[in-house]
Each structure stands twice: as C-alpha cells, then as structure tokens.
Amino acid sequence: MAATNEHPHSLIIGSVKPEEIICIRRRPHTTSAYTIFSLKEVIGDDDQGGTSFVLSQTPLAEAPPAAPHELVIEGPPAHLGRERRVHVIVSALSGTGRAGRFYGDVLGPLLEGAAGLVEGEGGGYRLVVTRSAASVGEFARGLGERRDGERERHTVVLLSGDGGVVDMLNGVAGADGGGSGPLIALLPLGTGNALFHSLHKTGVDRAGEQPPPSDLVRALRTLLLSGTTEARLPSFRVDFPPGSRRITYAGPGSTGTAADMTVRDTEEEKEVGGEEVADAVVALHGAIVASYGFHAQLVWESDTPAYRRHGAARFGMVAKELLREAHAYRADVELTLPSSPGEGRGGKEKRQIPRDKHAYLLATLVSNLERTFCISPASRPLDGKLRLVHFGPADGERTMRIMGGAYEGGKHVGMRWGDGEAEAEGGREGDAGEGKDKGEVGYEEVEELRITIREEDPRWRKICIDGTIVEVPVGGTVTVRREEGGKAHLRVLVDRRVVGAR
Ligand SMILES: Nc1ncnc2c1ncn2[C@@H]1O[C@H](COP(=O)(O)OP(=O)(O)OP(=O)(O)O)[C@@H](O)[C@H]1O
C-alpha cells in the first residue's frame, strides 16, 4: 500500500487518516508485515442518531515509511501483559450510553488484534458490564479486598466518565486491602470526563498533529502504545456529618443496556422506576472536584434519566433555570491553607471566607471539568494540589460571564466587579484574596475546606463529589481534606510526557 511522505504529520496511508490511527502493530513472527488499527467516529450515524464507531484494520506489506515511530507496537504494553490481571468495565449508562457499543465495535476487537487479549479466564481479561449504579463500587471492593501487594497487579480499563473513577476509588479505598492500588486506564465515555481531559491536556499529542486525534483515539493510544507510565492518582477525603445521604437515580434503564454481552457482575437488579435512592454516607474519597452551590446544583439537577439523554447539553438546559433563580447558598466556610516550606504542621493558617452566602464553592485537583472548561488554570496534571474557586452571590448574567471565562482557558480567575469599580480580569493564582461580597472570583490553594451548611430547604443542601451527590442536613459540616503520603488508592495510566510537563 502506498504511503505519502511529505510531512510526518500529514501521513496518509491509503485511506487511513493520521489522526484516526490508534497504533501500527508489527505482526508476530514476521519482520515486515504490519497492521494499522484506526478508528473512525461518525456522529449521528447510527439508528438512534448516536455516534457510530468503525474500527479498521489495514494490512501493510512493509513498514509504513512515514509512520511516526511511537505509533508502532510489537505487542501488548506491560500493563496489559501476562503478569497483570486485566479487567474491562463497561459502564452501561455513562454519558449517552455509548460504552457498550464502543466495547463491542472497537475495544474488544482492538484488544484481540493489537494486544492478543481476549475475554475469558486464562490469559484473557475479565469483562464487567454494569447493571446498577452500585456495580463499579462492588467490583472495586472485590479488588480491594483481594489486593495483594505487588504479587497480584490489576489493570482496569474503564469505559465510563468520572463517575466510574470515583466509584473505583471509593470501592478500593473502602476495602483498604494494603499494597499499591489497581491501575486504571481511562476511556472517556461519560459526559464531562474531567479527569481524562485534565490528564490529556499537556504534552500528549505528537507535536503539531493536525487535525488532532479524537478523545477516544488519544485514550486508545495511551492504552496501547509504549511511552506511558503508571502514576499515583492524587485524591482527597470528604467527611460528612451524621444524617448525610448519597442520592442516586435508579430507573428502568438501570439494568444495563448491553444485553447481548456477557455479564460477569453479581449485583442484584434494583427495581426502582426512575426514582431517587438515598443511602447514608459518612465519608467519600474524590479525585476531581468537591463543590457546593451552583456547580453541585447543576450536576444534581441535570442528573435525571430524562436529562441524561441529552449528553453534555443537559448542563446548559438546567443552567438556564438555575441562573434565573440565582440562588445564594447560605454556608460558613473555613479554609486551611497549605503550610509554606519550613513551617510545621501547627503553623497552618486558617481563614474564614468573610461572607455567609455563596454562589460558587469548588475545590478541585484537576484543571478541566470538560475538555474546554478550565476551572483551575494553575493545576497541572497529577500535581496533587487542591485549589478552591469561589465567589459570593451573583446574578445570572454575572455567573454566566464567570463561567464564560472558564471556557476561555481560565480567564475567570481574578475577575472583579461591583460598586462602580472598573471590571478587571486577572489570571494569577492566590491574588484574588477572599472573594469579597462586592464581587471577586477567589482562587487559592487549600489543604482543607470546612463547609457548614445553613440552608433550610433540602434542595439547596447538595454537595457534589466527582459527580456523586450527597445531601447534608442543616447545620452539618462537610470537611474536604487533601490526602497525601501513604499508599495510593488508585494509580492511573498516563503518557510519560504528562508527568514530565508538570
Ligand atoms: N447499569 C446501570 N444502572 C444504573 N446506573 C448505572 C448503570 N451503569 C452506570 N450507571 C451509573 O451511571 C453513572 C454514570 O456516571 P459517569 O460519570 O460514568 O458518566 P457521566 O456522569 O455521564 O460522566 P461524567 O461524570 O464524566 O460527566 C454512574 O453514576 C453509574 O453508577
């Protein structure tokens, strides 16, 4: 097959577009035969107007001359090798419910063709398709209990959004089996996919690759190419007051949508028709975001089976109504700042945010909550720093402008307004002080955050932890604390350049 060689980044091999190439596999037992694995995503192309995925395997008689070296693989990378126990989790209801189709059309055949891995015992991988909101947590608890130091190392390929990550994190952390935690590889099939986007923000694509590969091609490259590393996933712990309840929706669709696939999950089906299910919760771990106010409300009110069908558009639909109401959330908020070098633990400065009503309080370990929504521009992948973004009561228009700044790469940071002052846009971390009532977006690194909720109406008492919603009783204090040292609950697969770019 002919290959043009004008420019390494404009490689075209037959009909294969460079940005669609996942990997180029040298076929076993030969020196000169290759297969190009590529993925085409056609939006609005399937029966229900969803994305269809086409995995192509293009044989080549000889080495593609213009192929970038890093796309060529000889076999499975170490994390999918024989010394690992590999699991594939299909979160059936993540995002718009594409994970089952993606597994069947792309990941299954790709793992077999490019890595020689098939589903099943004895050298293969275990497939888990979720049947309820509890499935991933149950699976992770099982892994956590069996965790056995370095002797049994697990790699979990996660076809989900951030919810799958937080369920894995809490399942493993809850079981507390010792040893280093399982490795997760992210395939972004949720709505926001904040962790994926934050980890694939810098240094991942081959320089100058235009047009850029899709998110799923990037994710599959991270999964299959060499040049990746297994990094500790930073996390925080949230402690809730007595009477707090985790709230989920369970509905008729919650029994799994990939009925044609093997289900190895033992979770009992919950026969609850589109209703809220509340469970007592004492503590949760998170790796992405802990929020109260506008963000938590948006996640919560858009997370109904009816809104979920609209994908990421659901946030915009619900935001409209919330911006109209422009609720000011009553809470007392205390921050503990990280100690500066040389300071002992006792020297940590505590500070109260000087207002009792808030529009937005969001502590995060990542930069992006969606691909283009950069809420914390100072955050670097895996830097382990917890940063707080906050502002006081604001009308809908103001909130929209602030959110608009986040969509422009983080320009909301340092915005000030009010009392006839000239509007200002900042961009530096730590210069926004305490987000005074007059109007300023506060942005600072924190070690710990304590929120005491003063709202009477339960509608306004929702806390969001990585997309999980917890309702907290009136007067209850929620504590968010960065976790450091000790063992990692989870490790995450990232391109080595991501770690280098910190
Ligand atoms: N079969 C199922 N039945 C009921 N709930 C399910 C099922 N499969 C997955 N879920 C739930 O659906 C939710 C999917 O969350 P996930 O975060 O993966 O996707 P998302 O919310 O669309 O994306 P993101 O969090 O990245 O915006 C999780 O709460 C999960 O527990």
PDB file of C-alpha atoms in Angstrom, residues 44-153:
ATOM      1  CA  GLY A  44     -25.364  10.929  14.154  1.00  0.00           C
ATOM      2  CA  ASP A  45     -24.795   7.861  12.058  1.00  0.00           C
ATOM      3  CA  ASP A  46     -26.424   5.036  13.972  1.00  0.00           C
ATOM      4  CA  ASP A  47     -30.133   4.085  14.152  1.00  0.00           C
ATOM      5  CA  GLN A  48     -30.795   6.394  17.113  1.00  0.00           C
ATOM      6  CA  GLY A  49     -28.779   9.341  15.808  1.00  0.00           C
ATOM      7  CA  GLY A  50     -25.802   8.496  18.062  1.00  0.00           C
ATOM      8  CA  THR A  51     -22.149   8.083  17.137  1.00  0.00           C
ATOM      9  CA  SER A  52     -21.154   5.012  15.224  1.00  0.00           C
ATOM     10  CA  PHE A  53     -17.642   3.642  15.645  1.00  0.00           C
ATOM     11  CA  VAL A  54     -15.744   1.923  12.879  1.00  0.00           C
ATOM     12  CA  LEU A  55     -12.505   0.161  13.754  1.00  0.00           C
ATOM     13  CA  SER A  56     -10.421  -0.567  10.667  1.00  0.00           C
ATOM     14  CA  GLN A  57      -7.529  -2.969  10.377  1.00  0.00           C
ATOM     15  CA  THR A  58      -5.451  -2.080   7.333  1.00  0.00           C
ATOM     16  CA  PRO A  59      -2.721  -4.573   6.385  1.00  0.00           C
ATOM     17  CA  LEU A  60       0.606  -3.299   5.071  1.00  0.00           C
ATOM     18  CA  ALA A  61       3.196  -5.448   3.343  1.00  0.00           C
ATOM     19  CA  GLU A  62       6.078  -3.376   4.636  1.00  0.00           C
ATOM     20  CA  ALA A  63       6.869  -0.793   7.265  1.00  0.00           C
ATOM     21  CA  PRO A  64       4.979   2.442   6.605  1.00  0.00           C
ATOM     22  CA  PRO A  65       7.814   4.832   5.765  1.00  0.00           C
ATOM     23  CA  ALA A  66       6.248   7.937   7.215  1.00  0.00           C
ATOM     24  CA  ALA A  67       4.795   6.308  10.301  1.00  0.00           C
ATOM     25  CA  PRO A  68       5.835   8.035  13.489  1.00  0.00           C
ATOM     26  CA  HIS A  69       7.929   5.613  15.452  1.00  0.00           C
ATOM     27  CA  GLU A  70       5.852   5.948  18.612  1.00  0.00           C
ATOM     28  CA  LEU A  71       2.726   4.595  16.906  1.00  0.00           C
ATOM     29  CA  VAL A  72       4.385   1.238  16.128  1.00  0.00           C
ATOM     30  CA  ILE A  73       3.909  -1.537  18.669  1.00  0.00           C
ATOM     31  CA  GLU A  74       5.372  -5.017  18.836  1.00  0.00           C
ATOM     32  CA  GLY A  75       2.899  -6.453  21.321  1.00  0.00           C
ATOM     33  CA  PRO A  76       0.924  -5.538  24.408  1.00  0.00           C
ATOM     34  CA  PRO A  77       2.409  -2.928  26.763  1.00  0.00           C
ATOM     35  CA  ALA A  78       3.464  -4.118  30.233  1.00  0.00           C
ATOM     36  CA  HIS A  79       0.197  -3.055  31.876  1.00  0.00           C
ATOM     37  CA  LEU A  80      -1.747  -5.398  29.568  1.00  0.00           C
ATOM     38  CA  GLY A  81       0.874  -8.160  29.769  1.00  0.00           C
ATOM     39  CA  ARG A  82       0.650 -11.668  31.169  1.00  0.00           C
ATOM     40  CA  GLU A  83       1.767 -10.675  34.653  1.00  0.00           C
ATOM     41  CA  ARG A  84      -1.286  -8.449  35.044  1.00  0.00           C
ATOM     42  CA  ARG A  85      -4.902  -9.285  35.744  1.00  0.00           C
ATOM     43  CA  VAL A  86      -6.758  -7.217  33.217  1.00  0.00           C
ATOM     44  CA  HIS A  87     -10.395  -6.146  33.652  1.00  0.00           C
ATOM     45  CA  VAL A  88     -12.598  -4.177  31.290  1.00  0.00           C
ATOM     46  CA  ILE A  89     -15.508  -2.284  32.845  1.00  0.00           C
ATOM     47  CA  VAL A  90     -18.331  -1.129  30.628  1.00  0.00           C
ATOM     48  CA  SER A  91     -20.414   1.468  32.464  1.00  0.00           C
ATOM     49  CA  ALA A  92     -23.612   0.981  30.508  1.00  0.00           C
ATOM     50  CA  LEU A  93     -25.320   4.253  31.411  1.00  0.00           C
ATOM     51  CA  SER A  94     -22.339   6.617  31.340  1.00  0.00           C
ATOM     52  CA  GLY A  95     -22.693   9.618  29.068  1.00  0.00           C
ATOM     53  CA  THR A  96     -25.293   8.873  26.432  1.00  0.00           C
ATOM     54  CA  GLY A  97     -24.922   5.118  26.855  1.00  0.00           C
ATOM     55  CA  ARG A  98     -22.232   4.505  24.198  1.00  0.00           C
ATOM     56  CA  ALA A  99     -19.847   2.402  26.282  1.00  0.00           C
ATOM     57  CA  GLY A 100     -21.438  -0.959  25.366  1.00  0.00           C
ATOM     58  CA  ARG A 101     -21.306  -0.180  21.670  1.00  0.00           C
ATOM     59  CA  PHE A 102     -17.745   1.093  21.929  1.00  0.00           C
ATOM     60  CA  TYR A 103     -16.656  -2.092  23.623  1.00  0.00           C
ATOM     61  CA  GLY A 104     -18.387  -4.343  21.096  1.00  0.00           C
ATOM     62  CA  ASP A 105     -17.333  -2.423  17.979  1.00  0.00           C
ATOM     63  CA  VAL A 106     -13.902  -1.170  18.956  1.00  0.00           C
ATOM     64  CA  LEU A 107     -12.241  -2.152  22.198  1.00  0.00           C
ATOM     65  CA  GLY A 108     -12.949  -5.901  22.111  1.00  0.00           C
ATOM     66  CA  PRO A 109     -11.627  -6.395  18.546  1.00  0.00           C
ATOM     67  CA  LEU A 110      -8.737  -3.991  19.180  1.00  0.00           C
ATOM     68  CA  LEU A 111      -7.548  -5.761  22.326  1.00  0.00           C
ATOM     69  CA  GLU A 112      -7.653  -9.031  20.432  1.00  0.00           C
ATOM     70  CA  GLY A 113      -6.000  -7.785  17.252  1.00  0.00           C
ATOM     71  CA  ALA A 114      -3.408  -5.414  18.668  1.00  0.00           C
ATOM     72  CA  ALA A 115      -2.657  -6.895  22.081  1.00  0.00           C
ATOM     73  CA  GLY A 116      -3.656 -10.536  21.671  1.00  0.00           C
ATOM     74  CA  LEU A 117      -6.088 -10.273  24.582  1.00  0.00           C
ATOM     75  CA  VAL A 118      -9.500 -11.936  24.533  1.00  0.00           C
ATOM     76  CA  GLU A 119     -12.263 -12.034  27.085  1.00  0.00           C
ATOM     77  CA  GLY A 120     -12.155 -15.026  29.415  1.00  0.00           C
ATOM     78  CA  GLU A 121     -10.128 -16.774  32.057  1.00  0.00           C
ATOM     79  CA  GLY A 122      -6.575 -17.985  31.489  1.00  0.00           C
ATOM     80  CA  GLY A 123      -4.584 -15.164  29.959  1.00  0.00           C
ATOM     81  CA  GLY A 124      -7.592 -13.148  28.894  1.00  0.00           C
ATOM     82  CA  TYR A 125      -9.378 -10.257  30.538  1.00  0.00           C
ATOM     83  CA  ARG A 126     -12.481 -10.179  32.677  1.00  0.00           C
ATOM     84  CA  LEU A 127     -15.433  -8.192  31.343  1.00  0.00           C
ATOM     85  CA  VAL A 128     -17.831  -6.417  33.699  1.00  0.00           C
ATOM     86  CA  VAL A 129     -20.905  -4.662  32.369  1.00  0.00           C
ATOM     87  CA  THR A 130     -22.649  -2.514  34.968  1.00  0.00           C
ATOM     88  CA  ARG A 131     -26.171  -3.476  35.879  1.00  0.00           C
ATOM     89  CA  SER A 132     -26.792  -0.823  38.516  1.00  0.00           C
ATOM     90  CA  ALA A 133     -25.278   2.333  39.956  1.00  0.00           C
ATOM     91  CA  ALA A 134     -23.553   0.123  42.539  1.00  0.00           C
ATOM     92  CA  SER A 135     -21.803  -2.202  40.093  1.00  0.00           C
ATOM     93  CA  VAL A 136     -18.432  -0.448  39.774  1.00  0.00           C
ATOM     94  CA  GLY A 137     -18.186   0.059  43.538  1.00  0.00           C
ATOM     95  CA  GLU A 138     -18.908  -3.625  44.182  1.00  0.00           C
ATOM     96  CA  PHE A 139     -16.309  -4.661  41.646  1.00  0.00           C
ATOM     97  CA  ALA A 140     -13.700  -2.316  43.136  1.00  0.00           C
ATOM     98  CA  ARG A 141     -14.384  -3.508  46.683  1.00  0.00           C
ATOM     99  CA  GLY A 142     -13.768  -7.055  45.477  1.00  0.00           C
ATOM    100  CA  LEU A 143     -10.434  -5.988  44.006  1.00  0.00           C
ATOM    101  CA  GLY A 144      -9.508  -4.010  47.107  1.00  0.00           C
ATOM    102  CA  GLU A 145     -10.167  -6.964  49.397  1.00  0.00           C
ATOM    103  CA  ARG A 146      -8.069  -9.251  47.206  1.00  0.00           C
ATOM    104  CA  ARG A 147      -5.308  -6.702  46.889  1.00  0.00           C
ATOM    105  CA  ASP A 148      -2.089  -8.497  47.482  1.00  0.00           C
ATOM    106  CA  GLY A 149       0.881  -6.178  47.410  1.00  0.00           C
ATOM    107  CA  GLU A 150       2.880  -6.449  44.241  1.00  0.00           C
ATOM    108  CA  ARG A 151       2.054 -10.106  43.736  1.00  0.00           C
ATOM    109  CA  GLU A 152      -1.272  -9.628  42.015  1.00  0.00           C
ATOM    110  CA  ARG A 153      -1.378  -6.479  39.971  1.00  0.00           C
TER     111      ARG A 153
END
